[in-house]
XYZ file of C-alpha atoms in Angstrom:
574
model
C 17.784 15.123 17.187
C 16.807 12.290 19.601
C 14.592 9.828 17.762
C 12.311 9.433 20.786
C 11.404 13.130 20.566
C 10.225 12.622 16.986
C 8.230 9.534 17.988
C 6.441 11.375 20.794
C 5.773 14.484 18.680
C 4.306 12.461 15.805
C 2.231 10.376 18.236
C 0.701 13.570 19.632
C -0.040 14.917 16.140
C -1.625 11.638 15.044
C -3.743 11.590 18.202
C -4.905 15.165 17.602
C -5.663 14.289 13.993
C -7.900 11.440 15.092
C -9.427 13.303 18.012
C -10.263 16.504 16.145
C -9.953 16.262 12.369
C -11.525 12.831 11.975
C -14.393 13.998 14.216
C -14.909 16.948 11.864
C -14.879 14.609 8.861
C -17.343 12.234 10.530
C -19.811 14.976 11.407
C -19.507 17.695 8.776
C -18.164 15.931 5.670
C -19.374 12.325 5.740
C -22.303 12.810 8.168
C -22.066 9.374 9.750
C -25.351 8.133 11.170
C -25.289 5.666 14.086
C -28.794 4.521 13.106
C -27.891 3.684 9.500
C -28.210 -0.042 8.741
C -24.919 -1.085 7.196
C -24.641 -3.688 4.396
C -23.097 -6.094 6.923
C -26.586 -6.290 8.453
C -28.911 -5.591 5.516
C -27.040 -8.021 3.204
C -25.747 -10.412 5.838
C -24.821 -13.805 4.362
C -22.338 -15.155 6.900
C -19.580 -15.286 4.255
C -18.651 -11.851 2.916
C -21.220 -9.664 4.683
C -20.653 -10.211 8.391
C -21.048 -7.569 11.160
C -17.670 -7.444 12.885
C -16.438 -5.867 16.085
C -14.637 -2.641 15.165
C -11.403 -3.657 16.881
C -11.306 -6.992 15.050
C -12.183 -5.302 11.763
C -9.479 -2.701 12.312
C -6.900 -5.477 12.668
C -8.048 -7.087 9.426
C -8.152 -3.780 7.560
C -4.792 -2.578 8.852
C -2.934 -5.769 7.976
C -4.569 -5.792 4.544
C -3.349 -2.292 3.665
C 0.009 -2.437 5.469
C 2.616 -4.106 3.298
C 6.187 -3.395 2.286
C 5.314 -0.115 0.529
C 5.247 2.103 3.673
C 8.680 0.667 4.449
C 10.318 1.038 1.034
C 8.959 4.463 0.055
C 10.147 6.315 3.190
C 13.456 4.423 3.088
C 14.022 6.004 -0.334
C 12.429 9.357 0.506
C 14.866 10.203 3.316
C 17.437 10.745 0.548
C 16.095 14.321 0.432
C 16.371 14.632 4.211
C 14.337 13.317 7.093
C 12.508 16.653 7.458
C 10.640 16.630 4.113
C 9.981 12.881 4.369
C 8.574 13.158 7.890
C 6.509 16.255 7.060
C 4.860 14.497 4.108
C 4.170 11.343 6.151
C 2.580 13.299 9.014
C 0.602 15.837 6.963
C -0.275 13.249 4.330
C -1.568 10.810 6.946
C -3.692 13.371 8.803
C -5.093 15.400 5.901
C -4.893 13.097 2.869
C -4.765 9.399 3.791
C -7.218 9.843 6.652
C -9.729 11.532 4.331
C -9.125 9.033 1.522
C -9.334 5.804 3.542
C -12.150 7.007 5.800
C -14.074 8.449 2.845
C -13.734 5.382 0.610
C -15.141 3.246 3.416
C -18.002 5.655 4.191
C -19.069 6.048 0.543
C -18.929 2.302 -0.082
C -21.070 1.573 2.985
C -23.672 4.071 1.725
C -23.746 2.239 -1.640
C -24.297 -1.374 -0.560
C -20.540 -1.976 -0.025
C -19.758 -1.690 -3.726
C -16.147 -1.462 -4.914
C -14.545 1.837 -5.823
C -14.644 0.849 -9.503
C -18.394 0.321 -9.455
C -18.794 3.505 -7.439
C -16.805 5.423 -10.061
C -19.323 4.311 -12.655
C -22.360 5.122 -10.503
C -21.196 8.304 -8.767
C -19.125 9.861 -11.568
C -20.057 8.350 -14.971
C -19.651 5.213 -17.082
C -16.341 6.361 -18.568
C -14.886 6.516 -15.080
C -15.193 2.740 -14.795
C -12.932 2.278 -17.827
C -10.523 4.841 -16.411
C -10.506 2.989 -13.100
C -9.761 -0.365 -14.731
C -6.848 1.034 -16.728
C -5.296 2.822 -13.767
C -5.673 -0.226 -11.536
C -4.188 -2.474 -14.244
C -1.047 -0.347 -14.326
C -0.986 -0.038 -10.535
C -1.179 -3.766 -9.907
C 1.340 -4.490 -12.663
C 3.870 -2.210 -11.003
C 2.982 -3.406 -7.479
C 3.695 -6.993 -8.448
C 6.861 -6.074 -10.364
C 8.437 -3.914 -7.660
C 7.671 -6.305 -4.814
C 9.113 -9.220 -6.760
C 12.296 -7.159 -7.106
C 12.198 -6.261 -3.377
C 11.934 -9.918 -2.343
C 14.552 -11.096 -4.856
C 17.051 -8.481 -3.710
C 16.522 -9.442 -0.061
C 16.940 -13.146 -0.892
C 20.241 -12.377 -2.609
C 21.469 -10.168 0.246
C 20.138 -12.418 3.041
C 20.215 -16.105 2.024
C 19.559 -16.979 5.681
C 16.050 -15.530 5.293
C 15.065 -17.853 2.428
C 14.332 -20.957 4.515
C 12.086 -19.173 7.069
C 10.071 -17.642 4.219
C 9.742 -20.986 2.450
C 8.661 -22.681 5.680
C 6.087 -19.961 6.273
C 4.056 -21.456 3.412
C 3.417 -24.903 4.997
C 2.974 -23.206 8.401
C 0.264 -20.959 6.930
C -1.392 -23.846 5.079
C -1.445 -25.872 8.292
C -3.107 -23.012 10.161
C -5.630 -22.561 7.351
C -6.536 -26.243 7.361
C -6.901 -26.285 11.151
C -9.113 -23.198 11.277
C -11.206 -24.288 8.287
C -11.804 -27.847 9.477
C -12.357 -27.116 13.171
C -14.197 -23.797 12.611
C -12.190 -22.409 15.537
C -10.778 -18.908 16.085
C -7.543 -18.114 14.278
C -5.900 -16.094 17.061
C -4.133 -18.848 19.004
C -3.032 -20.907 15.948
C -1.651 -17.783 14.277
C 0.327 -16.831 17.388
C 1.765 -20.345 17.432
C 2.552 -19.913 13.733
C 4.530 -16.731 14.413
C 6.511 -18.447 17.176
C 7.327 -21.379 14.885
C 8.272 -18.948 12.083
C 10.755 -17.152 14.319
C 12.220 -20.468 15.468
C 12.976 -21.232 11.820
C 15.209 -18.133 11.698
C 17.795 -20.225 13.533
C 17.427 -22.962 10.909
C 17.899 -20.354 8.191
C 21.233 -19.364 9.692
C 22.329 -22.997 9.697
C 21.036 -23.628 6.168
C 21.328 -20.467 4.047
C 19.935 -20.917 0.542
C 21.714 -19.176 -2.321
C 21.386 -19.553 -6.104
C 24.766 -17.967 -6.765
C 26.297 -21.260 -7.841
C 23.792 -21.809 -10.668
C 23.253 -18.187 -11.697
C 25.010 -16.176 -14.365
C 26.999 -13.055 -13.529
C 25.047 -10.980 -16.032
C 22.318 -11.354 -18.627
C 18.838 -12.728 -18.003
C 19.625 -15.535 -15.564
C 21.309 -13.637 -12.764
C 20.605 -14.741 -9.208
C 18.114 -11.925 -8.680
C 16.267 -12.701 -11.908
C 16.031 -16.418 -11.130
C 14.395 -15.522 -7.815
C 11.986 -13.221 -9.685
C 11.025 -16.078 -12.028
C 10.489 -18.450 -9.101
C 8.422 -15.856 -7.231
C 6.023 -15.352 -10.131
C 5.724 -19.114 -10.631
C 4.758 -19.324 -6.964
C 2.221 -16.471 -7.178
C 0.599 -18.102 -10.229
C -0.168 -21.155 -8.095
C -0.915 -19.263 -4.882
C -3.386 -16.878 -6.535
C -5.429 -19.810 -7.856
C -5.846 -21.382 -4.403
C -8.914 -20.606 -2.266
C -8.131 -17.658 0.015
C -8.565 -19.715 3.192
C -5.841 -22.175 2.127
C -2.876 -19.777 2.120
C -3.678 -16.068 1.802
C -5.827 -15.662 4.909
C -3.615 -17.676 7.272
C -0.562 -15.757 6.027
C -2.482 -12.583 6.876
C -3.022 -13.954 10.387
C 0.714 -14.498 10.823
C 1.677 -11.174 9.283
C -0.778 -9.258 11.441
C 1.222 -10.315 14.489
C 4.525 -9.676 12.738
C 3.386 -6.137 11.934
C 2.753 -5.221 15.557
C 5.879 -7.057 16.721
C 7.989 -5.054 14.256
C 6.451 -1.759 15.378
C 7.054 -2.791 18.994
C 10.711 -3.642 18.324
C 11.255 -0.272 16.607
C 9.540 1.706 19.368
C 11.133 -0.120 22.292
C 14.525 -0.159 20.597
C 14.440 3.615 20.187
C 13.306 4.086 23.784
C 15.969 1.814 25.281
C 18.823 2.865 23.011
C 17.962 6.586 22.926
C 19.203 6.704 19.340
C 19.726 10.046 17.631
C 19.014 10.898 13.998
C 22.245 10.948 11.977
C 20.780 12.069 8.655
C 20.492 15.765 7.744
C 17.183 17.523 8.262
C 17.257 18.609 4.609
C 19.815 16.874 2.425
C 21.918 18.631 -0.193
C 22.058 15.919 -2.858
C 24.732 15.825 -5.564
C 24.205 17.577 -8.886
C 21.968 15.657 -11.245
C 19.822 14.180 -8.469
C 16.034 14.344 -8.881
C 14.274 17.164 -7.066
C 12.300 16.301 -3.929
C 9.531 18.570 -5.216
C 7.525 16.824 -6.741
C 9.136 13.373 -6.620
C 8.961 13.013 -2.840
C 5.172 12.923 -3.035
C 5.108 9.939 -5.364
C 8.132 8.178 -3.866
C 6.389 8.072 -0.470
C 2.889 6.944 -1.404
C 1.879 4.300 1.141
C 2.485 5.847 4.532
C 1.211 9.243 3.362
C -1.660 8.339 1.004
C -2.200 5.215 -1.072
C -4.879 4.485 -3.648
C -4.493 0.782 -2.946
C -6.267 1.372 0.380
C -9.486 2.344 -1.398
C -9.565 -1.111 -3.016
C -9.402 -2.750 0.408
C -11.796 -0.321 2.122
C -14.475 -0.716 -0.540
C -13.674 -4.316 -1.423
C -13.809 -6.159 1.889
C -13.889 -3.807 4.892
C -17.184 -2.139 3.919
C -18.903 -5.524 3.914
C -18.009 -6.114 7.570
C -18.674 -2.719 9.166
C -21.056 -3.213 12.108
C -22.017 0.451 12.585
C -21.510 3.314 10.176
C -19.833 5.318 12.935
C -17.158 2.596 13.156
C -15.838 3.843 9.804
C -14.089 6.695 11.583
C -12.095 4.336 13.789
C -11.387 1.654 11.194
C -10.634 3.938 8.233
C -8.887 6.892 9.839
C -6.904 4.959 12.452
C -5.937 2.465 9.745
C -4.318 5.374 7.883
C -2.610 6.461 11.115
C -1.254 2.932 11.558
C 0.216 3.038 8.056
C 1.765 6.417 8.842
C 3.267 4.935 12.002
C 4.907 2.178 9.974
C 6.309 4.820 7.623
C 7.642 6.718 10.649
C 9.362 3.526 11.798
C 10.993 3.193 8.377
C 12.224 6.803 8.443
C 13.783 6.365 11.867
C 15.305 2.981 11.013
C 17.085 4.554 8.035
C 18.157 7.760 9.806
C 18.715 6.822 13.460
C 19.317 3.070 13.548
C 21.256 2.543 10.314
C 24.623 4.165 11.114
C 26.634 5.667 13.959
C 27.745 8.911 12.262
C 26.470 11.440 9.745
C 29.458 10.731 7.509
C 28.462 7.049 7.326
C 24.908 8.032 6.396
C 26.148 10.383 3.679
C 28.172 7.541 2.184
C 25.191 5.156 2.098
C 22.841 7.797 0.660
C 25.467 9.239 -1.693
C 23.096 9.472 -4.663
C 19.522 8.634 -5.577
C 20.455 5.349 -7.247
C 22.147 4.152 -4.048
C 19.207 5.338 -1.942
C 16.620 3.501 -4.024
C 18.682 0.386 -4.655
C 19.555 -0.063 -0.982
C 16.237 1.009 0.557
C 15.147 -2.346 1.925
C 18.625 -3.270 3.148
C 18.879 0.075 4.925
C 15.590 -0.554 6.710
C 16.609 -4.097 7.620
C 19.927 -2.969 9.089
C 18.257 -0.092 10.955
C 15.663 -2.374 12.568
C 18.411 -4.847 13.438
C 20.169 -2.022 15.281
C 17.004 -1.238 17.266
C 16.633 -4.948 18.060
C 20.252 -4.919 19.225
C 19.295 -2.306 21.809
C 16.967 -4.959 23.241
C 19.730 -7.560 23.424
C 19.021 -9.357 20.127
C 22.215 -10.465 18.329
C 22.869 -8.523 15.111
C 22.775 -11.617 12.882
C 19.326 -12.592 14.178
C 18.061 -8.998 14.088
C 18.919 -8.671 10.397
C 17.118 -11.885 9.456
C 14.135 -10.958 11.643
C 13.760 -7.628 9.825
C 14.279 -9.250 6.412
C 11.629 -11.881 7.166
C 9.167 -9.137 8.153
C 9.692 -7.173 4.918
C 9.632 -10.257 2.690
C 6.484 -11.572 4.403
C 4.656 -8.285 3.809
C 5.845 -8.071 0.206
C 4.930 -11.698 -0.549
C 1.417 -11.263 0.841
C 1.027 -8.114 -1.263
C 2.112 -10.066 -4.337
C -0.365 -12.872 -3.552
C -3.190 -10.354 -3.253
C -1.957 -8.241 -6.158
C -1.891 -11.089 -8.672
C -5.325 -12.246 -7.512
C -6.753 -8.728 -7.930
C -5.003 -8.353 -11.279
C -6.750 -11.482 -12.501
C -10.119 -9.904 -11.673
C -9.135 -6.703 -13.504
C -7.938 -8.646 -16.573
C -11.211 -10.567 -16.694
C -13.260 -7.370 -16.321
C -11.338 -5.612 -19.097
C -11.719 -8.710 -21.263
C -15.472 -8.702 -20.649
C -15.744 -5.060 -21.751
C -13.605 -5.574 -24.875
C -15.391 -8.773 -25.893
C -12.489 -11.155 -25.239
C -14.794 -13.734 -23.691
C -12.241 -16.536 -23.709
C -10.050 -14.588 -21.305
C -13.007 -13.272 -19.323
C -14.279 -16.777 -18.607
C -10.964 -18.580 -18.127
C -9.435 -17.803 -14.731
C -6.241 -19.720 -15.496
C -5.643 -17.764 -18.716
C -6.395 -14.471 -16.976
C -3.994 -15.400 -14.162
C -1.306 -16.137 -16.750
C -1.681 -12.623 -18.152
C -1.685 -11.177 -14.623
C 1.661 -12.924 -13.994
C 3.437 -12.472 -17.330
C 2.961 -8.699 -17.668
C 4.619 -7.730 -14.337
C 7.210 -10.497 -14.824
C 8.335 -8.878 -18.075
C 8.299 -5.486 -16.336
C 10.565 -6.813 -13.575
C 13.031 -8.486 -15.961
C 13.125 -6.328 -19.085
C 16.194 -4.044 -19.192
C 15.708 -0.420 -20.174
C 17.628 1.752 -22.601
C 20.323 4.275 -21.830
C 23.337 4.132 -19.562
C 21.396 3.883 -16.300
C 19.389 0.828 -17.315
C 16.130 -0.284 -15.791
C 16.509 0.498 -12.094
C 14.320 -0.296 -9.121
C 14.086 3.420 -8.336
C 12.422 4.067 -11.680
C 9.977 1.214 -11.191
C 9.133 2.583 -7.763
C 8.423 6.071 -9.134
C 6.079 4.650 -11.787
C 4.356 2.618 -9.079
C 3.975 5.793 -7.013
C 2.367 7.738 -9.852
C -0.207 5.039 -10.586
C -0.894 4.598 -6.876
C -1.523 8.331 -6.498
C -3.767 8.312 -9.573
C -5.822 5.569 -7.938
C -6.065 7.695 -4.814
C -7.082 10.640 -7.006
C -9.882 8.624 -8.578
C -11.147 7.528 -5.148
C -11.007 11.119 -3.865
C -12.908 12.283 -6.951
C -15.669 9.763 -6.236
C -15.786 10.865 -2.589
C -15.833 14.564 -3.538
C -18.721 14.118 -5.973
C -20.749 12.203 -3.382
C -20.075 14.798 -0.674
C -20.993 17.624 -3.069
C -24.244 15.944 -4.114
C -25.061 15.523 -0.433
C -24.832 19.323 0.003
C -21.818 19.207 2.256
C -18.547 21.084 1.929
C -16.083 19.000 -0.171
C -13.017 21.176 0.584
C -11.428 18.558 2.855
C -11.534 16.113 -0.069
C -10.752 18.532 -2.903
C -7.541 19.904 -1.382
C -5.680 16.554 -1.262
C -7.236 15.631 -4.638
C -5.857 18.728 -6.379
C -2.489 18.451 -4.624
C -2.081 14.801 -5.641
C -2.980 15.397 -9.269
C -0.633 18.372 -9.573
C 2.300 16.483 -8.008
C 1.602 13.357 -10.078
C 1.377 15.202 -13.399
C 4.482 17.233 -12.573
C 6.438 14.080 -11.705
C 5.238 12.298 -14.850
C 6.389 15.170 -17.069
C 9.819 15.299 -15.381
C 10.251 11.536 -15.679
C 9.128 11.541 -19.311
C 11.759 14.141 -20.216
C 14.417 12.085 -18.414
C 13.391 8.831 -20.103
C 13.447 10.403 -23.563
C 16.817 12.024 -22.889
C 18.283 8.696 -21.742
C 16.736 6.745 -24.601
C 14.667 4.486 -22.375
C 12.055 3.538 -24.961
C 10.314 1.037 -22.726
C 9.756 3.444 -19.877
C 8.972 6.584 -21.877
C 5.797 5.223 -23.554
C 4.602 3.748 -20.270
C 5.095 7.075 -18.524
C 3.239 8.815 -21.373
C 0.281 6.448 -21.074
C 0.044 7.061 -17.330
C 0.204 10.823 -17.982
C -2.710 10.568 -20.425
C -4.690 8.678 -17.771
C -3.891 11.475 -15.302
C -5.209 14.115 -17.701
C -8.294 11.999 -18.332
C -8.888 11.752 -14.600
C -8.619 15.546 -14.248
C -11.221 16.085 -16.974
C -13.634 13.491 -15.593
C -13.284 14.810 -12.037
C -13.894 18.408 -13.140
C -16.961 17.485 -15.209
C -18.409 15.306 -12.452
C -17.877 17.952 -9.780
C -19.449 20.642 -11.958
C -22.448 18.405 -12.545
C -22.711 17.549 -8.856
C -22.598 21.202 -7.882
C -25.273 22.070 -10.443
C -27.574 19.288 -9.207
C -27.392 20.249 -5.523
C -30.451 22.506 -5.708
C -32.461 19.836 -7.518
C -32.000 17.233 -4.778
C -33.756 17.116 -1.404
C -31.849 18.419 1.584
C -30.001 15.744 3.563
C -31.038 14.573 6.996
C -29.777 16.636 9.961
C -26.267 15.640 10.921
C -26.108 13.439 14.025
C -24.009 14.293 17.013
C -21.110 11.885 17.354
C -19.377 10.689 20.467
C -15.785 11.785 20.323
């Protein structure tokens, strides 16, 4: 199958999804009102609440939600064949992620731009807030653990990428200082920053940085584990800095890297006319996990991701100029994430190898697929870059720098968000010392995922990245389920049809619970007594979410007749 045919077909489907389905959501489900005064205007403070052009806001929102996850998940998911992986990315983007991201933004805007956690308490019930905090705690713990492992593995495999990533920090700080002190636009300095970053790739090839000489061959202090320790030490410091010092300017740089990477993939496929070497549906060896249900939690970001609801309701809702802009920012943001996932699928099936036999050898079993996911993507993108005349050695480091940059920014944000969650949980439980001490809360936010990333599991298979990724996927989908439950209750109370929200909600919860039960049986059988209790806890949270969602929806349906009819739905410009 020519890869360009897949690109064009998916582009058409995504366009139709935006043109038709998002218009239906905007009019019939969320009833967007062009006359509604958004919090960006009614609560304008020039700091957090600022009316923003929809194209500018889309760029901010997209780069905030797009990290390494839509790269890694699909790179693992193609183990079951590119057909199932692509089908889930396309259908998930159009009918699940689009509803979730768009809906979280719309509901938040209608509730003074409050976060999804606060909305869970107000729209569902008080218990839902506790449920939200617990799910998000596990989600962020696993996000930070898996991305530390992703970065560490790439540092070990590509020591030439270490120096460019290290130099990105002073480059970003310099941009932040310039923008903050001169109060100028960030566009030009960030473009310069990207150019300088890519120049340092040449320096990285001259000065590769490896810890192999000081690392042990096994045990705690392997090269990968030393990088993990250093990464969490860095995030402890980075998460305590003001956002404008490092986090925001790194976002500026990464926003350009994101579009450059998508451009390299697209142009590389067009020029090289690569064909897909992987099977449409793979016949994995005996003992491999089943794609149904595990595909739907392995590919989370890129199909649907609960993390997006935190961004949509946390920052994006505060900057929405017009309520009708939510359709463009939220739904197209989901389409952008799906496009990145498509790029990952094609990199690992069309760009990675020259023959089907070579692909079969690389994706011989699930452990190989999950352990080599990022390297497979990096090598695939390097192949596409080679079609454009970029030398292979530079193409590999370019792709590695892109993935590491996304993952590092996600870690910076994840540890910062985890600190807020730790403090909020501490406030509820009465641990005031932790609630009031940001440094102590940050320490907890760092130590818990650090232990998760380093602690070996029981059994013969050990504590693999693939297992961590599956646990991350389940908690991510539970977060999405909670956001969809909030959206469904609000839509129901507003006397509109919640079917478009309920269908992905039910599907996600069924797949998540099914996957959790299968994983729990495997963990117990293998004697992995660290992972089995964690899986069981997440399963209990899933059951709790099902009960709370059912009760809230029943109550919302019963209260429909007691509430005044909503305003007539406005006609929207398609």
